[in-house]
Amino acid sequence: MVVLGVHPSSARAANESCDRACLNGFVDQYLDAVVAHDPSRLPLAPKVKFTEDGQQLELGDGFWRTASDRGTYKFYMDDPVAGQVVFFGTMREAGTPVSLVLRLKIEKRKIAEIETIVVREGMNPSRPTDTGAESFEKLGGPDPLFLETIPPAERVSRDELARTANKYFSGMQQNDGKGDYSFFADDCSRIENGMQATRGTDTMASGSSQRNSSSYGALAGCKAQFQSGLLHFVTRIRDRRFVVLDTEHGVALAFIFFDHAAGNTRTFQTPDGKTVTAGPTTPWTWEMAEAFKVEKGQIRRIQAIFHRCPYGMNSGWSTWADAMSDKARW
Amino acid sequence: MRARFVIGCILGFLLFACAAVHPRRAIAAGEPCDRACLTGFVDQYLAAMVAHDPSHLPLAPNVKFTEDGVPLKIGDALWATATGLGTYKLYFAEPAAGAVGAFVLIQENGTPAILELRLKVVNRRITEIETLVARKETTNFLNTDNLTEPRPIFLETVPASDRPSRQEMVSMVSKYFDGIEQGNGDVVPFDPDCIRIENGVQTCPSSASSALGALSCGAQLNTKIFTYIQSVSPRRFPIVDDERGLVLAIVRFNHPGSQQTVEVPGHGKMTMGRYSQWPNSTEIAELFKIKNRKIKEISAVIITQPYKAPTGWE
């Protein structure tokens, strides 16, 4: 038997807490087992639950059948307090690059919860061959800022961290450009499925082309995009589950759904008086995991992995009422 | 009853400028709801949906609504985006079960899509609303160009003396799904000239130039090219319209994504289609015309779903 470099279940006693190295070790162990199509080698809690793309499956089904290798992009986000870890990474599925979100909850050195999103070819009809994986691998790794520790004197509580990150969702939902967006740092930038979704920083956001744009994506920084009021078509950001609150690094991560009702909310007025029609023309939901780097009460970096899912879908981890609510939970 | 029905419509129209058919006013709540009554509910539903206004629908207190397998509030999803109806409306009903269904062409922000609608009506109230919407975003193939009128065979009445029982009709249709799972067309009671139209595209025999596509529905199954469909489960048969020889099945095809190639007798090794390349499911509302105890024609509304996504009604 090949002994893995990190083997959390045997390396330490079962009743010890699981620190960052331990949590990351579970991720590696899990992904190696997936590629080997062999869940039997995992230390599983008796009632372990597994979902892929919001659907509860038997362990061994879904991506377990088709995964062929690990990729090179690896971004671990740990919450030792909650015993949870979320991994953004790339994998190969029958040789094709795919992007993966993996959440593990560890209880007494056993895997109790497994939540995955696999972004595959064809799941995003507007970019049918783009899984985001190649873009992620070109980036090489997470933005180094995510990995920097916050000086102890500047660390905030878990509640404060979640509240700051949640302002992003509240500011985007039915965005009208009139909110207080001071929670964005001037150098805030966002990466979505490996692609840069902001075009610079808000310190660059000047000039007539910026002011006259009718597409938020053409705007420079995080704050400028929100101030434009052009994201109004994001009707509802719901089922906001903050599952990683890492106060040491100022990292918050939430699973969420972005609903676009695509009805009369498509036409709206921006703060500068323009009437704009934008957004999907059919009911559209993004299933998403989104990470935030928060420093001094402001969001500096955002990174998301997502794909389209049935409109209004549940994550498999919430009641229907919670799944439809835009209230944040942690 | 029909006279009262028409009067009800006229009154409803004058008083409320509502949809032309208004079953709740036409017939008292205690009376059985026959085919005309049931299809009237469909008309009323569609009119309300295009008007984005469910408030006048006769809904039961605990009515359940799903679109594409997801439970939603009535008024959400297609209710917000439907902008018009086409002429294509294919209705079917099982009055004894209070069940009625329809395949209709809709316009959604000006783009055509196909809606499959199933209603259950109890005491003149809608208790269940199940919908699938085949949009270009939710399926890999869709062609609405020819969807102007239902194909006449689906409207033909079967002579009363020649109607199989509900159980027999369901059994015949279930054998079709068995045949897909087994890669064996011989177990399916196909009429030799059976045709199947999926999302407006004829797929057996298909007009495509491929040798396999040109085969009959049964012969296509025998080639094993559908063995990437590991299972057809769950299967429901919510509407059996024995008067017209129709069965509505709502099923999920499960594609685990682990079969990349298949050995086709006489053709050699073939690479499977896109559906076989990763785990996914399709949810399908499939209408079967049974004639002379054979499957004569199949019409399906299909959407691609996450692997093993629930249909919302199991």
XYZ file of C-alpha atoms in Angstrom:
644
model
C 0.000 0.000 0.000
C 1.294 3.423 -0.907
C 1.284 5.717 2.088
C 0.313 9.229 1.145
C 2.446 12.101 2.320
C -0.389 13.389 4.440
C -2.759 10.938 6.001
C -4.819 12.831 8.541
C -6.762 9.908 9.889
C -3.690 8.063 11.016
C -1.254 10.910 11.511
C -2.948 12.239 14.590
C -5.333 11.018 17.174
C -8.956 11.150 16.173
C -10.011 13.521 18.895
C -7.529 16.255 18.027
C -8.687 19.332 16.221
C -7.817 19.554 12.572
C -5.499 22.453 11.753
C -4.785 23.920 8.333
C -2.292 21.275 7.295
C -4.713 18.617 8.446
C -7.628 20.143 6.516
C -5.561 20.547 3.347
C -4.381 16.997 3.755
C -7.977 15.819 3.679
C -8.466 17.687 0.404
C -5.460 16.004 -1.170
C -6.491 12.645 0.141
C -10.007 13.127 -1.185
C -8.890 14.178 -4.662
C -6.398 11.338 -4.928
C -9.195 8.928 -4.026
C -11.464 10.509 -6.658
C -8.847 10.060 -9.369
C -8.391 6.461 -8.229
C -12.198 5.992 -8.368
C -11.937 4.498 -4.909
C -13.877 6.059 -2.019
C -13.135 3.095 0.217
C -9.732 4.520 1.095
C -11.274 7.617 2.734
C -11.888 8.121 6.450
C -15.623 8.754 6.280
C -18.048 9.642 9.041
C -20.923 7.146 9.293
C -23.490 9.555 7.857
C -21.289 11.276 5.299
C -23.247 13.267 2.727
C -22.019 13.976 -0.798
C -23.395 16.376 -3.384
C -22.235 17.184 -6.884
C -23.698 20.250 -8.569
C -26.407 20.391 -5.924
C -27.500 16.760 -6.270
C -27.040 14.202 -3.541
C -25.239 11.197 -4.963
C -23.712 8.022 -3.669
C -20.018 8.338 -3.047
C -18.355 6.822 -6.101
C -20.913 8.212 -8.550
C -20.696 11.354 -10.684
C -17.210 12.826 -10.981
C -15.857 9.818 -9.087
C -16.415 7.769 -12.243
C -14.975 10.217 -14.736
C -12.115 12.079 -13.034
C -8.840 11.181 -14.712
C -6.225 13.380 -13.035
C -5.554 16.394 -10.869
C -4.718 19.732 -12.412
C -2.106 22.289 -11.446
C -4.232 25.091 -9.979
C -4.737 24.693 -6.239
C -6.257 27.168 -3.832
C -7.055 25.977 -0.294
C -9.200 28.032 2.058
C -9.297 26.767 5.608
C -11.528 27.367 8.572
C -10.089 25.271 11.409
C -12.659 26.711 13.832
C -15.523 25.304 11.789
C -13.593 22.216 10.709
C -14.168 23.136 7.088
C -11.999 23.582 4.040
C -12.884 24.778 0.549
C -10.665 24.063 -2.414
C -10.719 25.817 -5.784
C -8.771 23.811 -8.293
C -8.442 22.231 -11.676
C -8.868 18.600 -12.563
C -9.077 16.420 -15.645
C -12.228 14.564 -16.601
C -11.574 11.958 -19.272
C -8.602 14.150 -20.107
C -10.578 17.388 -20.411
C -9.677 20.254 -18.053
C -12.471 21.114 -15.614
C -12.717 23.496 -12.670
C -13.684 22.164 -9.275
C -15.008 23.558 -6.034
C -14.714 21.145 -3.131
C -15.939 21.686 0.417
C -15.147 19.193 3.128
C -16.411 19.278 6.666
C -14.250 17.299 9.046
C -15.580 15.937 12.314
C -13.318 13.940 14.610
C -10.877 13.359 11.777
C -13.571 11.952 9.544
C -15.137 13.462 6.444
C -18.723 14.283 7.346
C -19.769 16.523 4.421
C -18.613 16.670 0.799
C -19.954 19.394 -1.456
C -18.690 19.799 -5.007
C -19.282 21.937 -8.060
C -17.702 20.665 -11.268
C -17.578 23.219 -14.076
C -17.640 21.193 -17.275
C -17.731 21.791 -20.965
C -21.218 22.606 -22.068
C -22.554 23.782 -18.731
C -22.231 27.420 -19.758
C -23.918 27.800 -23.146
C -22.510 31.251 -23.741
C -18.994 29.782 -23.602
C -19.622 26.121 -24.345
C -16.011 24.997 -24.397
C -14.706 27.119 -21.542
C -14.583 25.358 -18.203
C -12.349 28.038 -16.715
C -9.683 25.448 -15.974
C -7.201 26.543 -18.602
C -7.510 30.139 -17.462
C -6.938 29.111 -13.857
C -3.858 27.149 -14.778
C -2.455 30.105 -16.687
C -2.794 32.127 -13.487
C -0.595 29.550 -11.802
C -2.087 29.903 -8.355
C -4.259 32.082 -6.180
C -3.594 35.789 -5.939
C -0.826 36.003 -3.281
C -2.906 38.519 -1.379
C -5.291 35.725 -0.358
C -2.396 33.937 1.329
C -1.086 36.875 3.333
C -1.899 36.911 7.007
C -3.641 39.858 8.604
C -1.627 41.504 11.392
C -3.141 40.298 14.681
C -4.110 43.814 15.708
C -6.188 44.224 12.528
C -8.073 40.959 12.656
C -11.830 41.161 12.961
C -14.388 38.733 14.304
C -15.955 36.017 12.197
C -19.226 37.953 12.256
C -17.538 41.119 11.057
C -15.746 39.271 8.280
C -18.973 37.676 7.039
C -20.892 40.945 7.294
C -18.331 42.771 5.152
C -18.281 40.087 2.457
C -22.069 39.907 2.464
C -22.236 43.590 1.520
C -21.018 42.499 -1.888
C -24.075 40.306 -2.419
C -26.478 42.872 -1.009
C -24.966 45.585 -3.180
C -25.246 43.505 -6.332
C -28.752 42.157 -5.808
C -31.059 44.468 -7.775
C -28.112 46.850 -7.912
C -29.229 50.454 -8.345
C -25.902 52.266 -8.120
C -27.093 54.276 -5.152
C -25.745 52.243 -2.251
C -22.801 52.825 0.009
C -20.031 50.876 -1.702
C -17.242 52.016 0.567
C -16.712 48.358 1.482
C -14.655 48.045 -1.706
C -10.971 48.865 -1.488
C -9.766 51.090 -4.316
C -7.582 48.308 -5.679
C -10.340 45.671 -5.566
C -10.354 43.225 -8.460
C -12.375 40.130 -9.298
C -11.641 36.878 -11.101
C -14.501 34.693 -12.343
C -13.816 31.190 -13.623
C -10.195 32.125 -14.085
C -10.921 35.266 -16.088
C -10.389 38.808 -14.938
C -13.854 40.326 -14.456
C -12.662 43.783 -13.538
C -10.566 45.788 -15.928
C -8.336 47.591 -13.566
C -8.870 49.443 -10.370
C -11.209 52.174 -9.321
C -8.324 54.603 -9.200
C -8.251 54.196 -12.990
C -12.013 54.642 -13.336
C -12.277 57.977 -15.031
C -12.921 59.245 -18.508
C -16.017 59.395 -20.663
C -15.833 55.811 -21.915
C -16.254 54.669 -18.339
C -19.132 56.960 -17.607
C -21.007 56.185 -20.818
C -20.730 52.429 -20.748
C -23.926 50.409 -20.719
C -22.122 47.216 -19.755
C -20.757 46.787 -16.256
C -18.047 44.473 -17.561
C -16.401 47.351 -19.421
C -15.929 49.276 -16.206
C -12.628 49.323 -14.422
C -13.029 48.482 -10.786
C -15.312 46.719 -8.343
C -16.764 49.930 -6.994
C -17.292 51.515 -10.421
C -19.259 48.469 -11.524
C -21.576 48.726 -8.530
C -21.912 52.510 -8.814
C -23.003 52.126 -12.438
C -26.295 50.486 -11.450
C -25.804 48.177 -14.433
C -26.041 44.958 -12.421
C -29.709 45.472 -11.664
C -30.657 42.338 -13.594
C -29.187 40.150 -10.840
C -32.557 39.728 -9.221
C -31.716 37.674 -6.191
C -28.589 36.360 -4.500
C -29.891 33.647 -2.271
C -28.926 30.768 -0.027
C -25.843 32.693 1.147
C -23.869 30.152 3.124
C -20.579 31.428 4.514
C -18.722 28.198 5.096
C -15.170 29.519 5.498
C -14.432 32.463 7.790
C -10.671 32.629 8.137
C -9.975 35.628 10.344
C -6.222 35.005 10.291
C -6.103 35.597 6.526
C -9.200 37.777 6.210
C -10.780 35.270 3.827
C -14.507 34.635 3.646
C -16.063 32.123 1.289
C -19.726 31.628 0.522
C -21.752 29.274 -1.600
C -24.565 31.205 -3.248
C -26.970 31.268 -6.164
C -27.412 34.259 -8.461
C -30.936 34.306 -9.901
C -31.805 36.359 -12.956
C -35.581 36.434 -13.240
C -35.235 37.845 -16.765
C -38.678 39.484 -16.762
C -39.370 43.169 -16.347
C -36.243 43.485 -14.177
C -34.227 43.444 -17.405
C -35.121 47.053 -18.106
C -34.076 49.624 -15.542
C -32.737 53.089 -15.050
C -29.170 53.801 -14.020
C -28.236 56.627 -11.632
C -27.229 58.831 -14.554
C -30.703 58.524 -16.058
C -30.024 56.020 -18.818
C -32.670 53.373 -19.484
C -30.876 50.086 -20.009
C -32.063 46.625 -20.995
C -29.561 43.969 -20.035
C -29.058 40.507 -18.607
C -30.293 37.038 -19.528
C -33.525 36.721 -21.528
C -34.530 33.449 -19.919
C -34.709 32.552 -16.211
C -31.091 31.944 -15.318
C -29.292 30.816 -12.167
C -25.579 30.639 -11.491
C -24.519 28.051 -8.923
C -21.439 29.600 -7.354
C -18.738 29.636 -4.721
C -17.156 33.034 -4.134
C -14.128 33.939 -2.026
C -13.326 37.377 -0.603
C -10.134 38.858 0.759
C -11.094 41.432 3.353
C -8.675 43.880 4.921
C -9.468 46.790 7.208
C -13.164 46.347 6.565
C -12.792 46.459 2.789
C -12.885 43.849 0.022
C -9.637 43.772 -1.960
C -9.937 40.567 -3.967
C -12.835 38.416 -5.153
C -12.626 35.062 -6.833
C -15.550 32.947 -8.017
C -16.215 29.619 -9.684
C -19.669 29.049 -11.120
C -21.837 27.543 -13.793
C -25.440 27.604 -14.911
C -27.882 25.353 -13.102
C -31.663 24.926 -13.229
C -33.329 28.196 -12.273
C -34.069 28.339 -8.553
C -32.168 25.146 -7.735
C -31.345 24.181 -4.157
C -27.774 23.417 -3.099
C -28.748 20.192 -1.389
C -27.669 21.717 1.954
C -30.556 24.061 2.756
C -34.251 23.971 3.434
C -36.408 25.365 0.634
C -37.106 28.494 2.667
C -33.404 29.093 3.359
C -32.531 28.318 -0.246
C -34.909 31.019 -1.440
C -33.869 33.563 1.180
C -31.314 36.314 0.574
C -30.334 36.315 4.245
C -26.714 35.384 4.901
C -25.992 32.429 7.181
C -22.828 31.341 8.943
C -72.815 21.499 -19.878
C -71.197 22.970 -22.952
C -73.829 25.721 -23.120
C -73.187 26.673 -19.513
C -69.494 26.584 -20.279
C -69.837 29.066 -23.124
C -72.065 31.332 -21.088
C -69.541 31.256 -18.309
C -66.889 32.330 -20.743
C -68.918 35.193 -22.035
C -69.765 36.395 -18.547
C -66.187 36.019 -17.490
C -65.015 37.979 -20.472
C -67.498 40.809 -19.950
C -66.937 41.139 -16.254
C -63.258 40.579 -15.940
C -61.818 40.781 -19.436
C -60.225 37.519 -18.497
C -59.183 34.561 -20.592
C -61.777 33.266 -23.028
C -62.127 30.044 -21.083
C -62.812 30.290 -17.395
C -63.666 26.852 -16.002
C -64.086 27.917 -12.418
C -67.058 30.061 -13.290
C -68.397 27.728 -15.937
C -69.022 24.687 -13.806
C -69.765 24.276 -10.156
C -67.009 22.916 -7.959
C -68.627 19.589 -7.199
C -69.137 18.442 -10.787
C -66.629 16.195 -12.525
C -64.164 17.936 -14.773
C -64.327 16.423 -18.247
C -61.869 16.849 -21.120
C -63.207 20.248 -22.127
C -63.131 21.389 -18.527
C -59.560 20.173 -18.070
C -58.252 21.714 -21.283
C -60.024 24.875 -20.216
C -57.766 24.925 -17.177
C -54.762 24.702 -19.486
C -56.008 27.624 -21.568
C -56.636 29.625 -18.447
C -53.197 28.794 -17.082
C -51.441 29.782 -20.299
C -53.348 33.046 -20.579
C -52.519 33.913 -16.987
C -48.869 33.054 -17.530
C -48.492 35.263 -20.577
C -50.224 38.049 -18.625
C -47.720 37.445 -15.768
C -50.680 37.302 -13.401
C -51.539 34.139 -11.477
C -53.908 35.934 -9.115
C -57.084 34.858 -10.925
C -56.172 31.195 -11.239
C -58.277 28.748 -9.223
C -55.442 27.370 -7.134
C -55.737 24.891 -4.295
C -54.261 26.199 -1.016
C -51.303 23.799 -1.151
C -50.715 23.937 -4.887
C -47.241 22.817 -5.898
C -45.399 24.281 -8.884
C -42.173 23.134 -10.489
C -40.268 24.345 -13.520
C -37.515 22.077 -14.790
C -37.752 20.004 -11.625
C -37.343 22.927 -9.225
C -40.134 23.931 -6.811
C -40.813 27.645 -7.242
C -43.377 30.250 -6.341
C -46.070 30.646 -8.964
C -45.230 33.851 -10.779
C -41.509 33.131 -10.990
C -39.450 31.697 -13.885
C -41.429 31.361 -17.143
C -44.249 33.333 -15.540
C -41.967 36.374 -15.677
C -40.563 35.827 -19.157
C -43.369 34.364 -21.315
C -44.380 36.951 -23.877
C -46.731 35.032 -26.137
C -48.093 31.743 -27.384
C -47.772 30.125 -30.771
C -50.393 28.155 -32.661
C -48.851 24.835 -31.665
C -50.936 23.413 -28.814
C -51.137 19.684 -28.226
C -53.447 18.760 -25.344
C -54.109 15.415 -23.690
C -56.163 14.494 -20.668
C -57.170 11.770 -18.262
C -60.425 13.031 -16.762
C -60.736 10.131 -14.303
C -57.466 11.269 -12.719
C -58.134 15.015 -13.001
C -54.993 15.122 -15.100
C -54.323 17.235 -18.150
C -51.185 18.057 -20.078
C -50.026 20.098 -23.007
C -47.077 20.665 -25.298
C -47.181 24.257 -26.524
C -44.944 26.675 -28.339
C -44.271 29.787 -26.322
C -42.408 32.999 -26.914
C -40.061 34.084 -24.176
C -38.777 37.627 -24.523
C -39.380 37.081 -28.224
C -37.543 33.768 -28.538
C -39.459 30.523 -29.116
C -39.311 27.660 -26.641
C -41.385 24.541 -26.013
C -43.378 24.226 -22.823
C -44.601 20.962 -21.405
C -47.319 21.584 -18.852
C -49.021 19.110 -16.541
C -51.889 20.117 -14.280
C -53.778 18.149 -11.719
C -57.235 19.419 -10.941
C -59.174 18.414 -7.831
C -62.582 19.889 -7.048
C -62.070 22.477 -9.759
C -58.844 23.687 -8.196
C -55.337 23.267 -9.535
C -53.331 21.222 -7.057
C -50.244 20.378 -9.120
C -48.362 22.296 -11.818
C -45.383 20.580 -13.391
C -43.545 22.255 -16.245
C -40.520 21.619 -18.404
C -39.282 24.309 -20.762
C -37.025 23.340 -23.651
C -35.014 26.474 -24.340
C -31.920 26.789 -26.436
C -30.065 27.328 -23.156
C -31.363 24.148 -21.541
C -31.061 21.593 -24.300
C -28.561 20.597 -26.923
C -31.057 20.543 -29.771
C -34.229 22.452 -30.434
C -36.070 23.341 -33.611
C -39.383 25.113 -33.339
C -39.684 25.970 -37.049
C -42.220 23.232 -37.775
C -44.250 23.598 -34.611
C -47.327 25.256 -36.043
C -50.005 22.615 -35.446
C -50.016 19.300 -33.572
C -49.474 16.287 -35.783
C -52.986 14.970 -36.545
C -52.268 11.451 -35.295
C -52.151 12.734 -31.709
C -55.704 14.042 -32.078
C -57.213 10.869 -33.555
C -59.758 9.087 -31.406
C -59.293 5.386 -30.752
C -62.500 3.363 -31.189
C -63.918 2.500 -27.784
C -63.686 -1.221 -28.530
C -59.971 -0.975 -29.263
C -58.715 0.824 -26.186
C -56.159 -1.038 -24.079
C -56.360 -0.662 -20.316
C -54.298 1.964 -18.521
C -52.035 -0.736 -17.219
C -51.480 -2.188 -20.685
C -50.666 1.188 -22.176
C -48.209 2.027 -19.418
C -46.587 -1.370 -19.807
C -46.064 -0.825 -23.549
C -44.432 2.531 -22.951
C -42.279 1.263 -20.113
C -40.911 -1.367 -22.486
C -39.586 1.479 -24.619
C -37.485 2.647 -21.685
C -36.449 -0.943 -20.966
C -35.321 -1.188 -24.585
C -33.161 1.909 -24.199
C -31.567 0.577 -21.023
C -30.926 -2.797 -22.616
C -29.898 -1.567 -26.066
C -32.578 -3.806 -27.490
C -35.322 -2.529 -29.770
C -36.866 -5.966 -30.053
C -38.465 -5.759 -26.598
C -40.376 -2.604 -27.562
C -43.796 -2.864 -29.259
C -42.855 -0.436 -32.034
C -45.005 0.044 -35.091
C -42.541 -0.512 -37.975
C -43.153 3.040 -39.148
C -42.807 4.626 -35.731
C -41.311 8.077 -35.708
C -39.970 10.101 -32.805
C -39.737 13.880 -32.630
C -37.702 15.405 -29.807
C -37.722 19.148 -29.160
C -39.089 19.584 -32.673
C -36.354 17.470 -34.273
C -37.166 14.102 -35.825
C -34.631 11.676 -34.406
C -35.916 8.303 -35.613
C -35.781 7.710 -38.392
C -33.890 10.946 -38.629
C -33.412 13.017 -41.713
C -29.742 13.250 -40.843
C -27.402 11.788 -43.378
C -25.848 9.320 -40.951
C -26.459 5.648 -41.640
C -27.472 4.995 -38.042
C -29.794 7.973 -37.863
C -31.730 6.713 -40.866
C -32.569 3.464 -39.104
C -35.976 2.779 -37.621
C -36.623 3.532 -33.950
C -36.184 -0.116 -32.984
C -33.118 -0.696 -35.153
C -31.453 2.370 -33.657
C -31.743 0.811 -30.211
C -30.203 -2.407 -31.473
C -27.045 -0.589 -32.563
C -26.250 0.031 -28.859
C -25.532 3.689 -29.570
C -27.766 4.635 -26.645
C -25.993 2.545 -24.057
C -24.473 5.704 -22.599
C -27.952 6.020 -21.054
C -27.299 3.845 -18.057
C -30.804 4.001 -16.647
C -34.207 5.513 -17.256
C -35.215 6.210 -13.700
C -37.403 7.429 -12.152
C -40.334 6.841 -14.480
C -43.796 8.287 -14.015
C -46.885 7.932 -16.179
C -49.099 10.747 -14.918
C -51.496 10.948 -17.872
C -53.038 8.118 -19.878
C -55.502 9.470 -22.424
C -57.126 6.231 -23.542
C -59.622 8.000 -25.782
C -56.785 9.181 -27.981
C -54.362 6.361 -27.246
C -51.837 8.663 -25.578
C -49.489 8.129 -22.645
C -47.459 10.917 -21.069
C -44.315 9.631 -19.381
C -42.056 11.898 -17.361
C -38.693 10.275 -16.866
C -35.049 10.942 -16.227
C -32.285 9.513 -18.405
C -29.078 9.096 -16.409
C -25.751 9.408 -18.215
C -22.886 8.616 -15.830
C -20.383 9.786 -18.443
C -18.105 6.826 -18.068
C -18.766 5.216 -21.454
C -16.794 6.965 -24.150
C -17.095 4.444 -26.997
C -19.382 1.649 -28.136
C -19.009 -1.310 -30.458
C -21.757 -1.042 -33.058
C -22.518 -4.328 -34.832
C -21.493 -3.955 -38.463
C -19.961 -0.518 -37.925
C -17.151 -1.102 -35.470
C -16.086 1.113 -32.599
C -17.821 4.475 -32.420
C -17.234 7.426 -30.120
C -20.288 8.335 -28.096
C -21.946 11.695 -28.445
C -21.544 14.698 -26.201
C -23.965 13.348 -23.597
C -21.592 10.529 -22.758
C -18.611 12.720 -21.975
C -19.493 13.733 -18.422
C -22.131 12.921 -15.809
C -25.472 14.513 -16.651
C -29.130 13.643 -16.858
C -31.946 14.608 -19.142
C -35.448 15.121 -17.868
C -37.961 14.169 -20.488
C -41.702 14.574 -20.900
C -42.516 12.054 -23.590
C -45.886 11.544 -25.254
C -46.578 8.190 -26.889
C -49.287 7.484 -29.452
C -50.459 3.892 -29.162
C -52.292 2.619 -32.214
C -53.254 -1.005 -32.861
C -51.365 -1.818 -29.663
C -48.111 -0.539 -31.095
C -46.114 2.618 -30.447
C -46.855 4.627 -33.533
C -45.374 7.994 -32.736
C -43.387 9.666 -29.961
C -43.098 13.348 -29.177
C -40.736 14.531 -26.456
C -39.765 17.691 -24.616
C -36.225 17.306 -23.295
C -33.960 19.373 -21.070
C -30.431 18.714 -19.866
C -30.113 18.623 -16.092
C -27.422 18.103 -13.480
C -26.680 14.423 -13.038
C -29.557 12.784 -11.165
C -31.354 16.056 -10.425
C -34.765 15.259 -8.961
C -37.817 15.866 -11.119
C -39.458 17.392 -8.060
C -42.287 14.863 -7.854
C -40.699 11.732 -6.442
